[in-house]
Coordinates of C-alpha atoms in Angstrom, one line a residue:
M326 CA -135.2 75.3 12.6
L327 CA -137.1 73.7 9.9
S328 CA -138.8 75.8 7.3
L329 CA -142.6 75.6 7.0
K330 CA -142.3 74.0 3.6
L331 CA -139.9 71.3 5.0
R332 CA -142.1 70.7 8.0
A333 CA -145.0 70.1 5.7
I334 CA -143.0 67.4 4.1
L335 CA -141.5 65.7 7.2
F336 CA -144.3 65.7 9.8
P337 CA -146.8 63.9 7.8
F338 CA -144.2 61.2 7.4
Q339 CA -143.7 61.1 11.2
M340 CA -147.4 60.8 11.8
E341 CA -147.8 58.1 9.3
P342 CA -150.0 55.2 10.5
R343 CA -147.5 52.7 9.4
R344 CA -144.9 54.1 11.7
E345 CA -147.3 54.0 14.6
E346 CA -148.1 50.4 13.9
L347 CA -144.4 49.6 13.8
L348 CA -143.8 51.3 17.1
H349 CA -146.8 49.5 18.7
E350 CA -145.5 46.2 17.4
L351 CA -142.0 47.0 18.7
G352 CA -143.4 47.9 22.2
E353 CA -145.4 44.6 22.3
M354 CA -142.2 42.7 21.4
W355 CA -140.2 44.6 24.0
D356 CA -143.0 43.8 26.6
E357 CA -142.8 40.2 25.7
I358 CA -139.1 40.2 25.9
G359 CA -139.1 42.1 29.1
E360 CA -137.0 45.0 28.0
G361 CA -136.6 47.7 30.6
E362 CA -137.6 51.3 30.1
D363 CA -134.1 52.6 29.9
D364 CA -133.2 50.0 27.2
R365 CA -136.2 50.9 25.3
R366 CA -135.5 54.6 25.5
G367 CA -131.8 54.0 24.4
M368 CA -132.8 51.9 21.4
L369 CA -135.4 54.5 20.3
Q370 CA -132.8 57.2 20.8
A371 CA -130.4 55.2 18.6
L372 CA -133.1 54.7 16.1
E373 CA -133.8 58.4 16.0
E374 CA -130.1 59.1 15.7
E375 CA -129.9 56.8 12.7
C376 CA -132.8 58.6 11.1
L377 CA -131.1 61.9 11.7
N378 CA -127.9 60.6 10.1
V379 CA -129.9 59.6 7.1
Y380 CA -131.4 63.0 6.9
R381 CA -128.0 64.6 7.3
A382 CA -126.5 62.5 4.5
K383 CA -129.4 63.5 2.3
V384 CA -128.9 67.2 3.2
E385 CA -125.3 67.0 2.5
Q386 CA -125.9 65.4 -0.9
V387 CA -128.4 68.1 -1.7
R388 CA -126.0 70.7 -0.6
H389 CA -123.3 69.4 -2.9
H390 CA -125.8 69.2 -5.7
R391 CA -126.8 72.8 -5.2
A392 CA -123.1 73.9 -5.1
Q393 CA -122.6 72.0 -8.3
L394 CA -125.5 73.7 -10.0
R395 CA -124.2 77.1 -8.8
R396 CA -120.7 76.3 -10.1
E397 CA -122.1 75.2 -13.4
I398 CA -124.1 78.4 -13.7
A399 CA -121.1 80.5 -12.7
D400 CA -118.9 78.5 -15.1
S401 CA -121.4 78.9 -17.9
V402 CA -121.6 82.6 -17.3
A403 CA -117.8 82.8 -17.2
E404 CA -117.4 80.7 -20.3
V405 CA -119.9 82.9 -22.1
A406 CA -118.0 86.0 -21.1
A407 CA -114.7 84.4 -22.1
I408 CA -116.1 83.4 -25.5
C409 CA -117.4 86.9 -26.0
A410 CA -114.0 88.3 -25.1
T411 CA -112.3 85.8 -27.4
I412 CA -114.5 86.4 -30.5
G413 CA -114.7 90.1 -29.7
E414 CA -118.4 90.2 -28.9
P415 CA -119.5 93.4 -27.2
P416 CA -120.0 93.2 -23.4
T417 CA -123.8 93.8 -23.8
T418 CA -124.1 90.1 -24.8
V419 CA -122.7 89.0 -21.5
Q420 CA -124.8 91.4 -19.5
T421 CA -127.9 90.3 -21.3
A422 CA -127.1 86.6 -20.5
C423 CA -126.5 87.5 -16.8
S424 CA -129.6 89.6 -16.5
S425 CA -131.7 86.8 -17.9
L426 CA -130.7 84.7 -14.8
Q427 CA -132.1 87.1 -12.3
G428 CA -135.7 86.4 -11.1
T429 CA -136.0 83.0 -12.8
G430 CA -136.4 81.1 -9.5
S431 CA -134.5 77.8 -9.1
L432 CA -131.0 76.9 -10.0
K433 CA -132.1 74.4 -12.5
E434 CA -134.1 77.0 -14.3
E435 CA -131.2 79.3 -14.3
L436 CA -128.9 76.6 -15.7
G437 CA -131.5 75.7 -18.3
S438 CA -131.9 79.3 -19.4
I439 CA -128.1 79.9 -19.9
A440 CA -127.4 76.6 -21.6
P441 CA -128.7 77.6 -25.1
E442 CA -126.7 80.9 -24.9
L443 CA -123.6 79.0 -24.0
A444 CA -124.2 76.5 -26.9
E445 CA -124.6 79.4 -29.4
M446 CA -121.5 81.1 -28.2
R447 CA -119.5 77.8 -28.5
R448 CA -120.9 77.3 -32.0
R449 CA -119.8 80.8 -33.0
R450 CA -116.4 80.3 -31.4
E451 CA -115.9 77.1 -33.4
E452 CA -117.0 78.9 -36.6
R453 CA -114.5 81.6 -35.9
R454 CA -111.7 79.1 -35.2
R455 CA -112.5 77.4 -38.5
Q456 CA -112.2 80.7 -40.3
F457 CA -108.9 81.4 -38.6
S458 CA -107.7 78.0 -39.4
D459 CA -108.6 78.4 -43.1
V460 CA -106.8 81.8 -43.4
T461 CA -103.7 80.7 -41.5
E462 CA -103.4 77.5 -43.5
R463 CA -103.5 79.5 -46.8
V464 CA -101.1 82.1 -45.4
N465 CA -98.6 79.3 -44.3
R466 CA -99.0 77.6 -47.7
I467 CA -98.1 80.8 -49.6
Q468 CA -95.3 81.5 -47.2
Q469 CA -93.9 78.1 -47.9
E470 CA -94.2 78.6 -51.7
M471 CA -92.3 81.9 -51.3
N472 CA -90.0 80.4 -48.7
L473 CA -91.0 83.1 -46.2
G474 CA -91.8 80.7 -43.3
G475 CA -89.7 78.3 -41.3
G476 CA -86.0 78.6 -41.0
G477 CA -83.5 80.5 -43.0
G478 CA -84.3 83.9 -41.4
G479 CA -87.8 84.0 -43.0
Q480 CA -91.0 85.0 -41.3
P481 CA -92.3 82.6 -38.6
R482 CA -95.1 80.2 -39.4
V483 CA -98.5 81.8 -38.6
V484 CA -100.5 79.9 -35.9
A485 CA -104.1 80.7 -35.0
D486 CA -104.1 82.0 -31.4
G487 CA -107.2 80.6 -29.6
S488 CA -107.2 83.5 -27.1
D489 CA -107.8 86.1 -29.8
L490 CA -110.4 85.2 -32.3
T491 CA -111.8 88.7 -32.9
L492 CA -112.9 90.0 -36.2
T493 CA -110.1 92.6 -36.1
K494 CA -107.5 89.9 -35.9
L495 CA -109.3 87.9 -38.6
E496 CA -109.3 90.9 -40.9
E497 CA -105.6 91.5 -40.2
L498 CA -104.9 87.9 -41.2
R499 CA -107.1 88.2 -44.3
A500 CA -105.3 91.5 -45.3
Y501 CA -102.0 89.8 -44.8
L502 CA -103.3 86.9 -46.9
Q503 CA -104.3 89.3 -49.6
H504 CA -100.9 90.9 -49.5
L505 CA -99.2 87.5 -49.8
Q506 CA -101.5 86.6 -52.7
S507 CA -100.6 89.9 -54.5
E508 CA -96.9 89.2 -53.8
K509 CA -97.3 85.7 -55.1
E510 CA -99.0 86.9 -58.3
S511 CA -96.3 89.4 -58.9
R512 CA -93.6 86.9 -58.3
T513 CA -95.5 84.4 -60.5
K514 CA -95.4 86.9 -63.3
K515 CA -91.8 87.7 -62.7
V516 CA -90.8 84.0 -62.6
A517 CA -92.8 83.4 -65.8
E518 CA -91.1 86.3 -67.5
L519 CA -87.7 85.2 -66.4
M520 CA -88.4 81.6 -67.4
A521 CA -89.5 82.9 -70.9
L522 CA -86.4 85.0 -71.2
L523 CA -84.3 82.1 -70.1
H524 CA -86.0 79.8 -72.6
S525 CA -85.5 82.3 -75.5
S526 CA -81.9 83.0 -74.6
S527 CA -81.1 79.3 -74.4
L528 CA -82.8 78.7 -77.8
V529 CA -80.8 81.6 -79.3
L530 CA -77.6 80.1 -77.9
G531 CA -78.5 76.6 -79.2
M532 CA -78.9 75.2 -75.6
D533 CA -81.6 72.8 -74.3
P534 CA -84.1 75.0 -72.2
R535 CA -85.3 71.9 -70.4
E536 CA -82.1 71.7 -68.4
F537 CA -82.7 75.2 -67.0
S538 CA -86.4 74.4 -66.4
A539 CA -85.6 71.3 -64.4
A540 CA -82.9 73.1 -62.4
Q541 CA -85.0 76.2 -61.6
G542 CA -88.6 75.1 -61.6
G543 CA -88.6 71.5 -60.5
D544 CA -90.3 72.2 -57.2
Q545 CA -93.5 74.2 -57.7
T546 CA -94.5 74.3 -54.1
A547 CA -91.4 74.8 -51.9
G548 CA -89.7 78.1 -52.6
H549 CA -90.4 78.2 -56.3
F550 CA -91.4 81.9 -56.0
S551 CA -88.8 82.8 -53.3
D552 CA -86.3 85.6 -53.5
A553 CA -83.6 83.0 -53.8
A554 CA -85.2 81.2 -56.7
I555 CA -85.8 84.6 -58.5
A556 CA -82.2 85.6 -57.8
R557 CA -81.0 82.2 -59.2
L558 CA -83.1 82.8 -62.4
A559 CA -81.8 86.3 -62.8
S560 CA -78.2 85.2 -62.2
E561 CA -78.6 82.4 -64.8
I562 CA -80.1 84.9 -67.3
E563 CA -77.3 87.3 -66.8
R564 CA -74.8 84.5 -67.3
L565 CA -76.5 83.6 -70.6
R566 CA -76.6 87.2 -71.5
E567 CA -72.8 87.5 -71.1
I568 CA -72.4 84.4 -73.2
K569 CA -74.8 85.9 -75.8
R570 CA -72.8 89.2 -75.8
S571 CA -69.5 87.5 -76.3
R572 CA -70.8 85.2 -79.0
M573 CA -72.6 88.1 -80.7
E574 CA -69.4 90.2 -80.8
K575 CA -67.4 87.2 -82.1
L576 CA -70.0 86.5 -84.7
Q577 CA -70.3 90.1 -85.8
D578 CA -66.5 90.3 -86.2
L579 CA -66.5 87.1 -88.2
V580 CA -69.4 88.4 -90.4
A581 CA -67.7 91.7 -90.9
S582 CA -64.6 89.9 -92.1
M583 CA -66.7 87.6 -94.3
L584 CA -68.5 90.5 -95.9
E585 CA -65.3 92.3 -96.5
L586 CA -63.8 89.2 -98.1
W587 CA -67.0 88.7 -100.2
H588 CA -66.7 92.2 -101.5
L589 CA -63.0 91.9 -102.0
M590 CA -63.3 88.8 -104.1
D591 CA -66.7 89.5 -105.7
T592 CA -68.2 86.3 -104.3
P593 CA -71.2 85.2 -106.3
A594 CA -74.6 85.7 -104.7
E595 CA -75.3 82.0 -104.9
E596 CA -72.4 81.3 -102.5
Q597 CA -73.6 84.1 -100.1
T598 CA -77.1 82.8 -99.8
R599 CA -76.2 80.2 -97.3
F600 CA -75.0 82.9 -94.8
Q601 CA -77.6 85.6 -95.5
G602 CA -79.4 84.8 -92.3
V603 CA -76.2 85.2 -90.3
A604 CA -75.1 88.3 -92.2
C605 CA -78.3 90.2 -91.5
N606 CA -77.3 90.2 -87.7
I607 CA -74.1 92.2 -88.2
A608 CA -75.8 95.5 -87.2
A609 CA -78.4 94.0 -84.9
S610 CA -78.6 94.7 -81.2
E611 CA -78.6 92.1 -78.4
D612 CA -82.4 92.2 -78.1
E613 CA -83.0 92.0 -81.9
I614 CA -81.3 88.6 -82.2
T615 CA -84.1 86.2 -81.3
E616 CA -83.9 83.5 -84.0
P617 CA -83.3 80.0 -82.4
G618 CA -79.7 78.9 -82.9
A619 CA -78.6 82.2 -84.3
L620 CA -75.7 82.3 -81.8
S621 CA -75.1 78.6 -81.4
T622 CA -71.6 77.2 -81.4
A623 CA -72.4 75.3 -84.6
S624 CA -73.5 78.5 -86.4
I625 CA -70.3 80.3 -85.2
R626 CA -68.2 77.4 -86.3
N627 CA -69.8 77.5 -89.8
V628 CA -69.0 81.2 -90.1
E629 CA -65.4 80.6 -88.9
A630 CA -65.0 77.9 -91.5
E631 CA -66.3 80.2 -94.2
V632 CA -63.9 83.0 -93.1
V633 CA -61.0 80.5 -93.1
R634 CA -62.0 79.3 -96.6
L635 CA -62.2 82.9 -97.9
E636 CA -58.8 83.8 -96.3
T637 CA -57.2 80.8 -98.0
L638 CA -58.9 81.8 -101.3
K639 CA -57.8 85.4 -100.8
E640 CA -54.1 84.3 -100.4
C641 CA -54.4 82.5 -103.7
R642 CA -56.0 85.5 -105.5
M643 CA -54.2 88.3 -103.9
K644 CA -52.3 89.4 -107.1
D645 CA -55.5 89.5 -109.0
L646 CA -57.2 91.5 -106.3
V647 CA -54.4 94.1 -106.3
A648 CA -54.8 94.5 -110.0
K649 CA -58.6 94.6 -109.8
K650 CA -58.6 97.3 -107.1
Y651 CA -56.1 99.3 -109.1
E652 CA -58.3 99.2 -112.2
E653 CA -61.3 100.1 -110.0
L654 CA -59.3 103.1 -108.7
K655 CA -58.4 104.2 -112.2
E656 CA -62.0 103.8 -113.4
I657 CA -63.3 106.1 -110.6
R658 CA -60.6 108.7 -111.4
R659 CA -61.6 108.5 -115.1
R660 CA -65.3 109.0 -114.2
A661 CA -64.4 111.9 -112.0
R662 CA -62.2 113.4 -114.8
L663 CA -59.2 113.4 -112.4
P664 CA -55.7 113.4 -113.7
E665 CA -54.0 110.1 -114.2
E666 CA -51.4 109.3 -111.5
D667 CA -48.4 107.3 -112.5
D668 CA -48.6 104.7 -109.7
G669 CA -48.8 101.6 -111.9
D670 CA -45.3 100.5 -111.0
M671 CA -46.3 100.8 -107.3
F672 CA -49.5 98.9 -107.5
G673 CA -48.8 96.5 -110.3
A674 CA -49.4 92.8 -109.7
G675 CA -45.7 92.0 -110.3
A676 CA -44.4 94.9 -108.2
V677 CA -45.6 93.5 -104.8
D678 CA -44.1 90.3 -103.4
G679 CA -45.4 88.5 -100.3
D680 CA -48.9 88.3 -98.8
A681 CA -48.1 90.9 -96.1
E682 CA -47.1 93.5 -98.7
R683 CA -50.1 92.8 -100.8
A684 CA -52.4 93.2 -97.8
L685 CA -50.8 96.6 -97.1
V686 CA -51.3 97.6 -100.7
L687 CA -54.9 96.4 -100.7
E688 CA -55.5 98.5 -97.6
R689 CA -53.9 101.5 -99.2
L690 CA -55.9 101.0 -102.4
E691 CA -59.2 100.7 -100.4
V692 CA -58.4 104.0 -98.7
Q693 CA -57.6 105.7 -102.1
I694 CA -60.8 104.2 -103.6
S695 CA -62.9 105.6 -100.7
E696 CA -61.3 109.0 -101.1
A697 CA -61.8 108.9 -104.8
K698 CA -65.4 108.0 -104.4
D699 CA -65.9 110.9 -102.0
L700 CA -64.2 113.3 -104.4
E701 CA -66.3 111.9 -107.3
F702 CA -69.5 112.5 -105.3
S703 CA -68.4 116.1 -104.5
R704 CA -67.6 116.8 -108.2
K705 CA -70.8 115.2 -109.4
D706 CA -72.9 118.4 -109.9
V707 CA -70.0 120.2 -111.7
L708 CA -69.3 117.2 -113.9
E709 CA -73.0 116.9 -114.9
R710 CA -73.1 120.6 -115.9
M711 CA -69.8 120.1 -117.7
D712 CA -71.2 117.2 -119.7
K713 CA -74.2 119.4 -120.7
W714 CA -71.8 122.2 -121.7
Q715 CA -69.7 119.8 -123.8
A716 CA -72.8 118.6 -125.6
A717 CA -73.6 122.3 -126.3
L718 CA -70.1 122.8 -127.6
E719 CA -70.5 119.9 -130.0
E720 CA -73.8 121.3 -131.2
E721 CA -72.2 124.7 -131.7
S722 CA -69.4 123.1 -133.8
W723 CA -71.9 121.2 -135.8
L724 CA -74.0 124.4 -136.4
E725 CA -70.9 126.2 -137.7
E726 CA -70.1 123.4 -140.1
Y727 CA -73.8 123.4 -141.2
S728 CA -73.7 127.2 -141.7
R729 CA -70.7 126.9 -144.0
N730 CA -72.5 124.4 -146.2
E731 CA -73.7 126.2 -149.3
N732 CA -76.1 123.4 -150.2
R733 CA -77.9 123.3 -146.9
Y734 CA -81.1 124.7 -148.3
N735 CA -81.3 122.2 -151.2
V736 CA -84.4 120.1 -150.9
G737 CA -83.7 116.5 -150.4
K738 CA -84.4 113.4 -148.3
G739 CA -84.0 114.2 -144.6
T740 CA -83.6 118.0 -145.1
H741 CA -86.4 118.7 -142.6
L742 CA -84.6 116.7 -140.0
V743 CA -81.4 118.6 -140.5
L744 CA -83.3 121.9 -140.3
K745 CA -85.0 120.8 -137.2
R746 CA -81.7 119.9 -135.6
A747 CA -80.3 123.3 -136.6
E748 CA -83.2 125.0 -135.0
K749 CA -82.6 123.1 -131.7
A750 CA -78.9 123.7 -131.9
R751 CA -79.4 127.5 -132.3
A752 CA -81.7 127.4 -129.2
L753 CA -79.2 125.4 -127.2
V754 CA -76.3 127.6 -128.3
G755 CA -78.2 130.6 -127.1
K756 CA -78.2 129.2 -123.6
M757 CA -74.5 128.6 -123.5
P758 CA -73.5 131.9 -121.8
A759 CA -75.9 131.2 -119.0
M760 CA -74.7 127.6 -118.8
A761 CA -71.1 128.9 -118.6
E762 CA -72.0 131.3 -115.9
A763 CA -73.8 128.7 -113.8
L764 CA -70.9 126.3 -114.3
T765 CA -68.4 128.9 -113.2
A766 CA -70.4 129.6 -110.1
K767 CA -70.5 125.9 -109.2
V768 CA -66.7 125.6 -109.7
V769 CA -66.0 128.7 -107.6
A770 CA -68.2 127.3 -104.8
W771 CA -66.5 124.0 -105.0
E772 CA -63.0 125.5 -104.9
K773 CA -64.0 127.7 -102.0
E774 CA -65.2 124.7 -100.0
R775 CA -62.3 122.5 -100.8
G776 CA -59.5 125.1 -100.9
V777 CA -58.0 123.6 -104.1
K778 CA -58.3 124.2 -107.9
F779 CA -60.9 122.2 -109.8
E780 CA -59.0 120.3 -112.5
Y781 CA -60.7 118.7 -115.4
D782 CA -58.5 116.1 -117.2
G783 CA -55.4 117.9 -115.8
E784 CA -56.6 121.4 -116.8
V785 CA -57.9 124.1 -114.4
L786 CA -61.6 124.3 -115.3
L787 CA -61.9 128.0 -114.5
E788 CA -59.0 128.9 -116.8
M789 CA -60.7 126.8 -119.5
L790 CA -64.0 128.7 -119.0
E791 CA -62.1 132.0 -119.0
E792 CA -60.4 131.2 -122.3
Y793 CA -63.8 130.2 -123.7
G794 CA -65.2 133.6 -122.7
N795 CA -62.2 135.4 -124.2
A796 CA -62.5 133.5 -127.4
R797 CA -66.2 134.2 -127.6
K798 CA -65.6 137.9 -127.2
E799 CA -62.9 137.8 -130.0
K800 CA -65.4 136.1 -132.2
E801 CA -68.1 138.7 -131.5
Q802 CA -65.6 141.5 -132.3
E803 CA -64.6 139.8 -135.5
R804 CA -68.2 139.3 -136.5
K805 CA -68.9 143.0 -135.8
R806 CA -65.9 144.1 -138.0
Q807 CA -67.0 141.8 -140.8
R808 CA -70.6 143.1 -140.7
D809 CA -69.4 146.7 -140.9
Q810 CA -67.1 145.9 -143.8
R811 CA -69.9 144.1 -145.7
R812 CA -72.3 147.0 -145.1
M813 CA -69.7 149.4 -146.5
Q814 CA -69.1 147.2 -149.5
A815 CA -72.8 146.9 -150.2
A816 CA -73.3 150.7 -149.9
A817 CA -70.4 151.3 -152.4
A818 CA -71.8 148.7 -154.8
A819 CA -75.3 150.2 -154.7
A820 CA -74.2 153.8 -155.4
P821 CA -74.6 155.1 -159.1
P822 CA -71.4 155.8 -161.0
P823 CA -70.5 159.6 -161.4
E824 CA -71.6 161.1 -164.8
R825 CA -68.1 162.2 -165.6
D826 CA -67.1 158.6 -165.6
A827 CA -68.7 157.5 -168.8
S828 CA -66.1 155.1 -169.8
P829 CA -67.4 152.3 -171.9
V830 CA -65.6 149.9 -169.6
A831 CA -68.0 150.5 -166.7
R832 CA -67.4 148.5 -163.4
Q833 CA -70.1 145.7 -163.2
P834 CA -71.7 145.0 -159.8
P835 CA -70.1 142.1 -157.9
K836 CA -71.4 138.8 -159.0
N837 CA -72.0 137.7 -155.5
I838 CA -74.1 140.6 -154.4
K839 CA -77.3 138.6 -154.8
N840 CA -75.8 135.8 -152.9
V841 CA -74.8 138.1 -150.0
T842 CA -78.2 139.7 -149.9
R843 CA -79.9 136.3 -150.0
T844 CA -77.6 135.0 -147.3
L845 CA -78.2 137.9 -145.0
S846 CA -82.0 137.6 -145.5
M847 CA -82.1 133.8 -144.9
G848 CA -79.6 134.0 -142.1
R849 CA -81.7 136.4 -140.2
N850 CA -85.0 134.7 -140.9
G851 CA -83.6 131.2 -140.3
G852 CA -81.6 132.2 -137.2
G853 CA -84.5 133.3 -135.1
G854 CA -83.8 137.1 -135.5
G855 CA -80.3 136.9 -134.2
G856 CA -81.4 138.0 -130.8
S857 CA -80.7 134.7 -129.1
A858 CA -77.1 133.9 -128.0
R859 CA -75.3 131.1 -129.7
K860 CA -72.9 128.6 -128.2
A861 CA -69.3 129.7 -128.9
P862 CA -66.7 127.3 -129.9
A863 CA -63.8 126.5 -127.5
V864 CA -60.9 128.8 -127.1
S865 CA -58.2 129.1 -129.8
S866 CA -55.6 126.4 -129.9
R867 CA -53.6 127.1 -126.7
P868 CA -51.1 124.5 -125.6
G869 CA -52.7 122.1 -123.2
T870 CA -56.3 123.1 -124.0
P871 CA -58.7 120.1 -124.8
S872 CA -59.6 119.7 -128.4
Y873 CA -63.3 120.3 -127.9
L874 CA -62.5 123.8 -126.6
K875 CA -60.2 124.8 -129.5
S876 CA -61.7 127.5 -131.7
P877 CA -61.8 126.8 -135.5
M878 CA -62.1 130.6 -136.2
S879 CA -58.4 131.0 -137.1
A880 CA -58.7 128.4 -139.7
R881 CA -62.0 129.7 -141.0
R882 CA -61.3 133.4 -141.3
G883 CA -60.0 132.9 -144.9
G884 CA -63.5 131.6 -146.0
S885 CA -66.0 133.4 -148.2
D886 CA -67.9 136.5 -147.2
D887 CA -71.2 134.6 -147.4
T888 CA -70.0 132.0 -144.9
Q889 CA -68.7 134.6 -142.6
M890 CA -71.9 136.7 -142.8
L891 CA -74.1 133.7 -142.1
S892 CA -72.0 132.6 -139.2
S893 CA -72.1 136.1 -137.7
D894 CA -75.8 136.3 -138.1
S895 CA -76.4 132.9 -136.5
F896 CA -74.7 133.9 -133.2
E897 CA -76.2 137.4 -132.9

């Protein structure tokens, strides 16, 4: 049944005057032809059928068009939903698009309303695909540089999946890209450090660093930062380090031999200048040797040639070296005041034949020189105090000679200098007991530490000091006895003669009484009051005692009373 709207369209067409005219003209022609009623009805019925077929075809066409519009609308809605799902849009976007279709009227209006939404979603999807493509391309490029993608057990190549273009997936890819960038930056720094180390090591070894650069870093895009490339660099650096260690050990051994030979043969500084740069590396560590060519084969060959030259020269001068080292040993013993050892026959230049024997003798001499130097160093403090004590003994001896001089107070040229020296000598001699005590303490400490006697030019130093103390005590006692005797003589000379002895031959006072009194007075005034101690001479002539310790008292006791009195006063 036709709708009212459709009837309004068709019936006016059926009642159109043109159609009536055509039917009237057709009826006149049929009347003229003489067509029967049945034929006329059949032809009209056929004509009506043809018209219906035309209507049916048009209806079918319209039906197909309507179905197509509906499909397009459904497909558009589905595509919008799929794009929303792909790019991760919330479902509200799809619901809004679908709700906008309801109540709009015709299908064309519905399709027209969803087309802009579909175009927008397609644009957003393409934008998202472009972002994914950019990120994945950068990820794959970095993976290729670090040899993480492709074959070889690395990570697979990243491909943008068109079914998942959500922001979450994009952020995951961007986070992975940032991780790869950080890893690349770290590997770049590590590769740069390794290349710098490789470059410096090759320069130190005298090698061309460009060979290693071409072998390790020729391809900057394919696997230059890969684990395999870093492992190759580390392996090459370790190989160079082993070469560096072996060459350094060899060079240090050669330099040690060269320095020993220089010292042994007193090589002039001018000849040593050429190898000073190499010699300074004898105690350097592996990391401290950074000078280019310091461990090159040419540098090592030069040192080897120098050592060979010195060895050859050493063989020619071995006899002189033995004699020189022996003289050096004797000089050290002399400075240390050690007793002379009768080993000249053993170390004499003519007593050793053959280079092998001379080498053994030189080694033994070096050991003895080292031991003698250590012993000299340990005896240094005692020897310095002993030198000061000897100087005081010499001043004491000079002061005794000066005190026996009867003309010492005569005014003459240089007299004030002599008096000044005598004053200093009395002050120095006064310190001798304390000096002897301190020296004895040092010697005792040395002997306690070493467990042996301290000998000075073959004499036991403590015995020498003990003899000096005994001799000093004997002198003090002798001075005291002489002072008492002089006092008694002075008292007897000053007493008046008894009256009963009125003999015309009266005993005259001693002629030297004025001299004695004057000597006592000047001795006390000039000697600083006699309160300061004076340096005693050495002990009396005992067999084996050094001459500077031998006392002159035994030879001087027969002197005049004035001399003995002044000497006694000067040491009070």
